[in-house]
Short mmCIF file of C-alpha atoms in Angstrom, two decimals:
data_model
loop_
_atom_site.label_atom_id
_atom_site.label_comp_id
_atom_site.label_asym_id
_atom_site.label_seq_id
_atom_site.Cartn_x
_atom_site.Cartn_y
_atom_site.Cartn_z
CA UNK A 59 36.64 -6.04 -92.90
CA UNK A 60 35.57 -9.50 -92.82
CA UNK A 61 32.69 -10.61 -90.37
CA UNK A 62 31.82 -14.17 -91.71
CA UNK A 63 32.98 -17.00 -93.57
CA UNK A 64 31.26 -19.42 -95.78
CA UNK A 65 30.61 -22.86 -94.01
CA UNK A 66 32.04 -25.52 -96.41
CA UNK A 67 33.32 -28.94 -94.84
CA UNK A 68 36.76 -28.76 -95.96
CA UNK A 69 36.84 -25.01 -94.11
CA UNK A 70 35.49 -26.60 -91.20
CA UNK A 71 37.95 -29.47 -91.14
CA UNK A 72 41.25 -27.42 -91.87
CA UNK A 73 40.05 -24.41 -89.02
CA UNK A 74 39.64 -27.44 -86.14
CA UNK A 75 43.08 -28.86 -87.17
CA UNK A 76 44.23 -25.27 -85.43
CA UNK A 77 42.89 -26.07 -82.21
CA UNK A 78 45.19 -28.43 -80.34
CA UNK A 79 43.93 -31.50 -77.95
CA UNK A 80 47.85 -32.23 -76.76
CA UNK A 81 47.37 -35.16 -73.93
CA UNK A 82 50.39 -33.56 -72.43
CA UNK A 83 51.30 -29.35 -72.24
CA UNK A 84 48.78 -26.58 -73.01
CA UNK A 85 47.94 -24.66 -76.20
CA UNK A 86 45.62 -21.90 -76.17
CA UNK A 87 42.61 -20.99 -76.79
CA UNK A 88 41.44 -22.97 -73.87
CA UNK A 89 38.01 -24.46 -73.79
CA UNK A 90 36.94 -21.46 -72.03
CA UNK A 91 37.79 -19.08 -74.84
CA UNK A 92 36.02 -21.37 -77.54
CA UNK A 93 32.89 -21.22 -74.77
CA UNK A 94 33.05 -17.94 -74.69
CA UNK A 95 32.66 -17.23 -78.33
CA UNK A 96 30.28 -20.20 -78.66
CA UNK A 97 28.11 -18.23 -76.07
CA UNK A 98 28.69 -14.96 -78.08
CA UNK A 99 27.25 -15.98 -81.30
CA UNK A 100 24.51 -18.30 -80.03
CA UNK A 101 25.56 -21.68 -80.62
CA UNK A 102 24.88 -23.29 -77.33
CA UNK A 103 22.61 -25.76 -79.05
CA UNK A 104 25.39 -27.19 -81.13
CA UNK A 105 27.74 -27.49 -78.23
CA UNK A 106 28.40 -30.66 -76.91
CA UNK A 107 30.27 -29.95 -73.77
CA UNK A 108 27.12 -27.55 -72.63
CA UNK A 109 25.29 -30.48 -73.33
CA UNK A 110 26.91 -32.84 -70.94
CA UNK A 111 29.44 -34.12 -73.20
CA UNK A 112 33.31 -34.37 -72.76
CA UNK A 113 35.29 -34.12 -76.65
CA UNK A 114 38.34 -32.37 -77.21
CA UNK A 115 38.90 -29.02 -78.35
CA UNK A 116 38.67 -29.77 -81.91
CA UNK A 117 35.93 -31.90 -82.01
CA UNK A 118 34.06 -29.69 -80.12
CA UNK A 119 34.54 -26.82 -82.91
CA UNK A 120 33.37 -29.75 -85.53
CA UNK A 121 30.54 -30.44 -83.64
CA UNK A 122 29.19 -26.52 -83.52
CA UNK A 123 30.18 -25.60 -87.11
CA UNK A 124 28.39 -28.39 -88.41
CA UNK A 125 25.80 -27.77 -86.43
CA UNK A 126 25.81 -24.32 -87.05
CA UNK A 127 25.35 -25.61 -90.58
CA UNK A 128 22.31 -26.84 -90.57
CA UNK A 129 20.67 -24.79 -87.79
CA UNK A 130 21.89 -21.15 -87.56
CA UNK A 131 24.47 -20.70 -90.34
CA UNK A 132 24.67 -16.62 -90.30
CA UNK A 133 26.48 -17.40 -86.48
CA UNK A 134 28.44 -20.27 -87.61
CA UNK A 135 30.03 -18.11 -90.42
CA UNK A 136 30.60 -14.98 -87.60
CA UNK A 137 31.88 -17.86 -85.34
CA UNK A 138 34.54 -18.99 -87.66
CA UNK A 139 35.84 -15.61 -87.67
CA UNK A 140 35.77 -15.09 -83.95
CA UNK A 141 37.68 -18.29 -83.45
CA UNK A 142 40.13 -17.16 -86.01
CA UNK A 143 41.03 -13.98 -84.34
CA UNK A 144 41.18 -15.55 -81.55
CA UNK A 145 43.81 -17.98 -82.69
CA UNK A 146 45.69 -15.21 -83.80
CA UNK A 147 45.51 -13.10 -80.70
CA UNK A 148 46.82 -15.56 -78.83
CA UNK A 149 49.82 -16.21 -80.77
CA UNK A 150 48.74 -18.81 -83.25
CA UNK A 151 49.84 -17.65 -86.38
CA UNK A 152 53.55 -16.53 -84.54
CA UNK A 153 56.49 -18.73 -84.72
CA UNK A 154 58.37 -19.17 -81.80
CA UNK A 155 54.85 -18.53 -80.12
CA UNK A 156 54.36 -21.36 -77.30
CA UNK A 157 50.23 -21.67 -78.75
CA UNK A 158 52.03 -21.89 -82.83
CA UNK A 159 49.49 -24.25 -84.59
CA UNK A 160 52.07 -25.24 -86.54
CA UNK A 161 53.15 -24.47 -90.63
CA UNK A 162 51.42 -27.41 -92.02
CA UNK A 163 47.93 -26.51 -90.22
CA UNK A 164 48.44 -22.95 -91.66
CA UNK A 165 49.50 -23.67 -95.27
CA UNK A 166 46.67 -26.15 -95.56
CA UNK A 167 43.84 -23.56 -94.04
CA UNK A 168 45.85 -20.97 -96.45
CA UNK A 169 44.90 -23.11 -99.62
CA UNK A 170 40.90 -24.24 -98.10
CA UNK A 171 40.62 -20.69 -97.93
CA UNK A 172 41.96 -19.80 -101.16
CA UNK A 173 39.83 -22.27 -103.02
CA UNK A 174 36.62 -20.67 -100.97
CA UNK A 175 37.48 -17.25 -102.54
CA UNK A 176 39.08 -16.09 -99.32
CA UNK A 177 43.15 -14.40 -99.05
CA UNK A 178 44.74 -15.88 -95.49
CA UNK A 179 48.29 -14.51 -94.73
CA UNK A 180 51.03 -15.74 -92.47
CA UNK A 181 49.99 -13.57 -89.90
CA UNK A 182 46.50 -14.95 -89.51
CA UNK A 183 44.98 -11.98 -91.31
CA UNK A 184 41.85 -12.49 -93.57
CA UNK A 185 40.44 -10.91 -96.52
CA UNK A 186 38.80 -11.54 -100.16
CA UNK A 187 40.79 -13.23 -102.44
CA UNK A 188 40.94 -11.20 -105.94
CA UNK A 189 39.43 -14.39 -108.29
CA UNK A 190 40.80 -12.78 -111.38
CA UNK A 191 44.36 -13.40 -110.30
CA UNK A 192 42.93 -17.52 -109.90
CA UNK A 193 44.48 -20.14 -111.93
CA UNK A 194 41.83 -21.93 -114.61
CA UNK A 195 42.28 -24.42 -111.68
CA UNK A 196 41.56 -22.33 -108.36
CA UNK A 197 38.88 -20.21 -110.41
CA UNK A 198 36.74 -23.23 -111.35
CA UNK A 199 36.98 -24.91 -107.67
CA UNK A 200 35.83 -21.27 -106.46
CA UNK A 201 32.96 -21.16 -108.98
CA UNK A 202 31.82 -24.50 -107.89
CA UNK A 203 32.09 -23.28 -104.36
CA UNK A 204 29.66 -20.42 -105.22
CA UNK A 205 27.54 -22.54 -106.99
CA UNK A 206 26.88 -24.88 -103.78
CA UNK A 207 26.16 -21.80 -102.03
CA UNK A 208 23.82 -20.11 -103.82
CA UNK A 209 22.48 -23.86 -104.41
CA UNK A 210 21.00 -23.00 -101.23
CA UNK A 211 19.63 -19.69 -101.65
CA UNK A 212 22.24 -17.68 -99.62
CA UNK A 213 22.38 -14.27 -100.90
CA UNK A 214 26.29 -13.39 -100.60
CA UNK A 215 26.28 -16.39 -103.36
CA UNK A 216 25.35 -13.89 -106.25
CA UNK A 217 28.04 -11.79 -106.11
CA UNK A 218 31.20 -12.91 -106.51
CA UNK A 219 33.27 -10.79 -104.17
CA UNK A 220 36.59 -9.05 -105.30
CA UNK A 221 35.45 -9.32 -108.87
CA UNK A 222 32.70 -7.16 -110.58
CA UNK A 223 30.73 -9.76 -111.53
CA UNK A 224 27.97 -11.79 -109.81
CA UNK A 225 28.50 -15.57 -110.29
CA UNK A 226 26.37 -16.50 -113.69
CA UNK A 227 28.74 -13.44 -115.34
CA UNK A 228 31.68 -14.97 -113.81
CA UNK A 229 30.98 -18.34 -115.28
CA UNK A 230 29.82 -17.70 -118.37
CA UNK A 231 33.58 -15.73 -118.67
CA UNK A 232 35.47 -18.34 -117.50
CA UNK A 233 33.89 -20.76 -119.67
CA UNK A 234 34.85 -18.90 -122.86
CA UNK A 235 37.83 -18.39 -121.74
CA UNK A 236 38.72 -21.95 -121.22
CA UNK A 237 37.21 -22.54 -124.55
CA UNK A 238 38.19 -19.26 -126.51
CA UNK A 239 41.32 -18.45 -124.65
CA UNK A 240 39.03 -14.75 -123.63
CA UNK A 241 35.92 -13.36 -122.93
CA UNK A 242 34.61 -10.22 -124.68
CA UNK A 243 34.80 -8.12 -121.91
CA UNK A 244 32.50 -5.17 -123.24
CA UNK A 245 30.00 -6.43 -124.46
CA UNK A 246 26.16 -6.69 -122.48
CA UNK A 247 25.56 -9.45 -120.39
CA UNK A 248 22.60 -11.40 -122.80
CA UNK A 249 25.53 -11.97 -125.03
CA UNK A 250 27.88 -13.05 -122.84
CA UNK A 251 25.77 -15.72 -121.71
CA UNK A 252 24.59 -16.24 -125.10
CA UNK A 253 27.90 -16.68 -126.57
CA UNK A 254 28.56 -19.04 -124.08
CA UNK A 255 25.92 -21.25 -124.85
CA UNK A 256 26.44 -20.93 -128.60
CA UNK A 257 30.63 -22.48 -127.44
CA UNK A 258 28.93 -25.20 -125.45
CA UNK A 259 27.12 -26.17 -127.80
CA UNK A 260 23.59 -25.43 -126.25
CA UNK A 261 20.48 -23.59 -128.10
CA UNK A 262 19.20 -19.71 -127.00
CA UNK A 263 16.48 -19.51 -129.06
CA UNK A 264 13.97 -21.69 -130.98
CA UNK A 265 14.59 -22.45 -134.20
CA UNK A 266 10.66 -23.76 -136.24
CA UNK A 267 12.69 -25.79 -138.65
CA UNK A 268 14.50 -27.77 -136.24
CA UNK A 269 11.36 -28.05 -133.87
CA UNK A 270 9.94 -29.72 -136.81
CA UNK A 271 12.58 -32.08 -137.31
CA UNK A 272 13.59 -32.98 -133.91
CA UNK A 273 12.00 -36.19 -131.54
CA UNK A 274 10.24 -35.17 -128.28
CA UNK A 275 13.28 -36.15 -126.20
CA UNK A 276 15.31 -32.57 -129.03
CA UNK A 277 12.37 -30.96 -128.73
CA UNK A 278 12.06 -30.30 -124.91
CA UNK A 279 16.23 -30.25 -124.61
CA UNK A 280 15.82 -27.60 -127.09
CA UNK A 281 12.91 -25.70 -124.97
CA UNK A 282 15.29 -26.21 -121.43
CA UNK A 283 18.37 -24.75 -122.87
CA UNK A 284 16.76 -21.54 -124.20
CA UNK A 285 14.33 -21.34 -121.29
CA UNK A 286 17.66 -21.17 -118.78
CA UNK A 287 19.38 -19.00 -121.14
CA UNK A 288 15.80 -16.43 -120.50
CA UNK A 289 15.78 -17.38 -117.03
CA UNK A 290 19.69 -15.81 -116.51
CA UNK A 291 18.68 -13.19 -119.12
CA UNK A 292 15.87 -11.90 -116.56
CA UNK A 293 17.59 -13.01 -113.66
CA UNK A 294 20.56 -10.24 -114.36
CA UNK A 295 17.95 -7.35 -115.39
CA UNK A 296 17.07 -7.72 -111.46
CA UNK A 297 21.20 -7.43 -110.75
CA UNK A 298 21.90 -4.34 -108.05
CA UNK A 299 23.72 -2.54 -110.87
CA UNK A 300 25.21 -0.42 -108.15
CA UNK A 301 27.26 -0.74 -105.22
CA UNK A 302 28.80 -3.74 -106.60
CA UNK A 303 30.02 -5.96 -104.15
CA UNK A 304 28.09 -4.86 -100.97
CA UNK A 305 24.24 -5.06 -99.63
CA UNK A 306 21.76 -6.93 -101.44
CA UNK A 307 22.67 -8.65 -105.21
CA UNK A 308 19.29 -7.44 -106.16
CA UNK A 309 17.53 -4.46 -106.81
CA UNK A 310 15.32 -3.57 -103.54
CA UNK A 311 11.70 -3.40 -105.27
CA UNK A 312 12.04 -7.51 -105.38
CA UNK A 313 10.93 -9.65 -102.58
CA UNK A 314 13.05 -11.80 -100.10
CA UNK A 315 11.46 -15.11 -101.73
CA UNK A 316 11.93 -13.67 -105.37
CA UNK A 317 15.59 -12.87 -104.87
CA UNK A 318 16.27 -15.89 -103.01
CA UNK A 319 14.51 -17.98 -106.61
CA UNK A 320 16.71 -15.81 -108.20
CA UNK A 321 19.74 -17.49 -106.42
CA UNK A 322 18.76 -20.38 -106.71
CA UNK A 323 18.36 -19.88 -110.85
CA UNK A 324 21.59 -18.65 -111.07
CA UNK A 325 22.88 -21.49 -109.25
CA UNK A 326 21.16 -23.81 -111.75
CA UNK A 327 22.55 -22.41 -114.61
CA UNK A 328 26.01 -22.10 -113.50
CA UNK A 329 25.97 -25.58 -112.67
CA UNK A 330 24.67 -26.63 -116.00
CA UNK A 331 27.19 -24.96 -117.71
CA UNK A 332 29.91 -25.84 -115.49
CA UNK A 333 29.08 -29.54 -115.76
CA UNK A 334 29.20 -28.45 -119.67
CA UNK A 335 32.15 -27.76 -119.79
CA UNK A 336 33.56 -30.48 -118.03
CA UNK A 337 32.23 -33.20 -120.07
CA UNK A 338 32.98 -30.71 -123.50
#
């Protein structure tokens, strides 16, 4: 069961376009139901009609989700749920239902959601989209997705959920298989990642002879590329080989600042190679 969604902008944007602010008629949730489960998870602060202010309904959702953003993000992403259900319960996701956000509001959300790694239905029902069954398309925008997350150090980042792999794995697949047309799926991860590098183009180890040829300018690309291809090397030895998919990405001997580096180096690297590939 899902109990939080990732805050991205275009998630915020599509889940306010359910709330109506009709100048004439009623659509519920009311603002007293949004209040409510403002007040549930915290996010007074980011309210502005508990701060004197008079918006709408759906600006008032903006307002605490981005808020919630930069302030207290684990409630924002429980929030979004709440509000969800909510929208279903009362009849939201129903045609013929006098509080129906309408088909274009839901196909829209349907696709945000899709792209964030997350499976909405007609009914209003959410769960984890299975990335494997992604387009090249859908899969890279979800990748990047991850990679913005775990930009910041959030742990559910690492592992990419509905898929056995954590997000460095994930891209260095889809990578060769944009470039191979497959992946080798048994073999360990250092060459995975090392095969990708060696189809981008991009050095794993240091070779003396061309150290001795190359300018400063080869020489230090030369030392980045192999030191990220260590850094993801080590980076997966610390991988929470099991219980894929729930509880911490890394093993539990390592501390909250060394897993949250670790993030933030996988984040790195999947960028790098992402923006690799783009410009390959």
């Amino acid at each position: 069961m899902i109990t939080k969604i990732i805050l991205t902008e275009d998630i915020i944007v599509a889940v306010s376009k359910l709330i109506d602010d009709a100048l004439s008629g009623r659509r519920d949730p009311s603002h007293s139901d949004i209040e409510s489960q403002i007040k549930k998870y915290g996010l007074e602060k980011g309210d502005p009609n508990s701060q004197g202010q008079s918006v709408g309904k759906a600006k008032r959702v903006r307002y605490v989700l981005n808020w919630a953003i930069e302030f207290n993000l684990d409630s924002g992403e429980k929030f979004i749920v709440g509000l969800l259900n909510l929208v279903r319960g009362v009849g939201g996701f129903r045609k013929g239902s006098q509080n129906y956000v309408g088909e274009e509001e839901i196909i829209n959300l349907q696709q945000v959601m899709k792209n964030n790694g997350y499976l909405l239905d007609d009914a209003g029902n959410i769960g984890h989209l299975i990335l494997d069954n992604l387009t090249e398309l859908e899969m890279e925008e979800a990748l990047w997705n991850y990679v913005r997350r775990a930009k910041k150090g959030q742990e559910d980042a690492a592992l990419l959920t509905g898929t056995s792999k954590d997000l460095l794995e994930a891209v260095a697949a889809h990578v060769l298989v944009k470039l191979w047309g497959s992946y080798p799926q048994t073999v360990n991860f250092p060459t995975l990642l090392g095969q990708t590098f060696v189809a981008l183009g991009l050095k794993t180890s240091v070779d003396d002879e061309d150290m001795r040829q190359a300018n400063p300018v080869k020489k230090a690309k030369i030392k980045m590329e192999t030191s990220l291809y260590e850094l993801g090397c080590s980076i997966n030895m610390l991988r929470n080989k099991t219980g894929t998919g729930h509880g911490r990405p890394f093993v539990p001997e390592i501390s909250h600042e060394d897993a949250r580096l670790a993030i933030e180096g996988m984040a790195i690297i999947s960028e790098y190679l992402l923006n690799k590939l783009k410009n390959n």
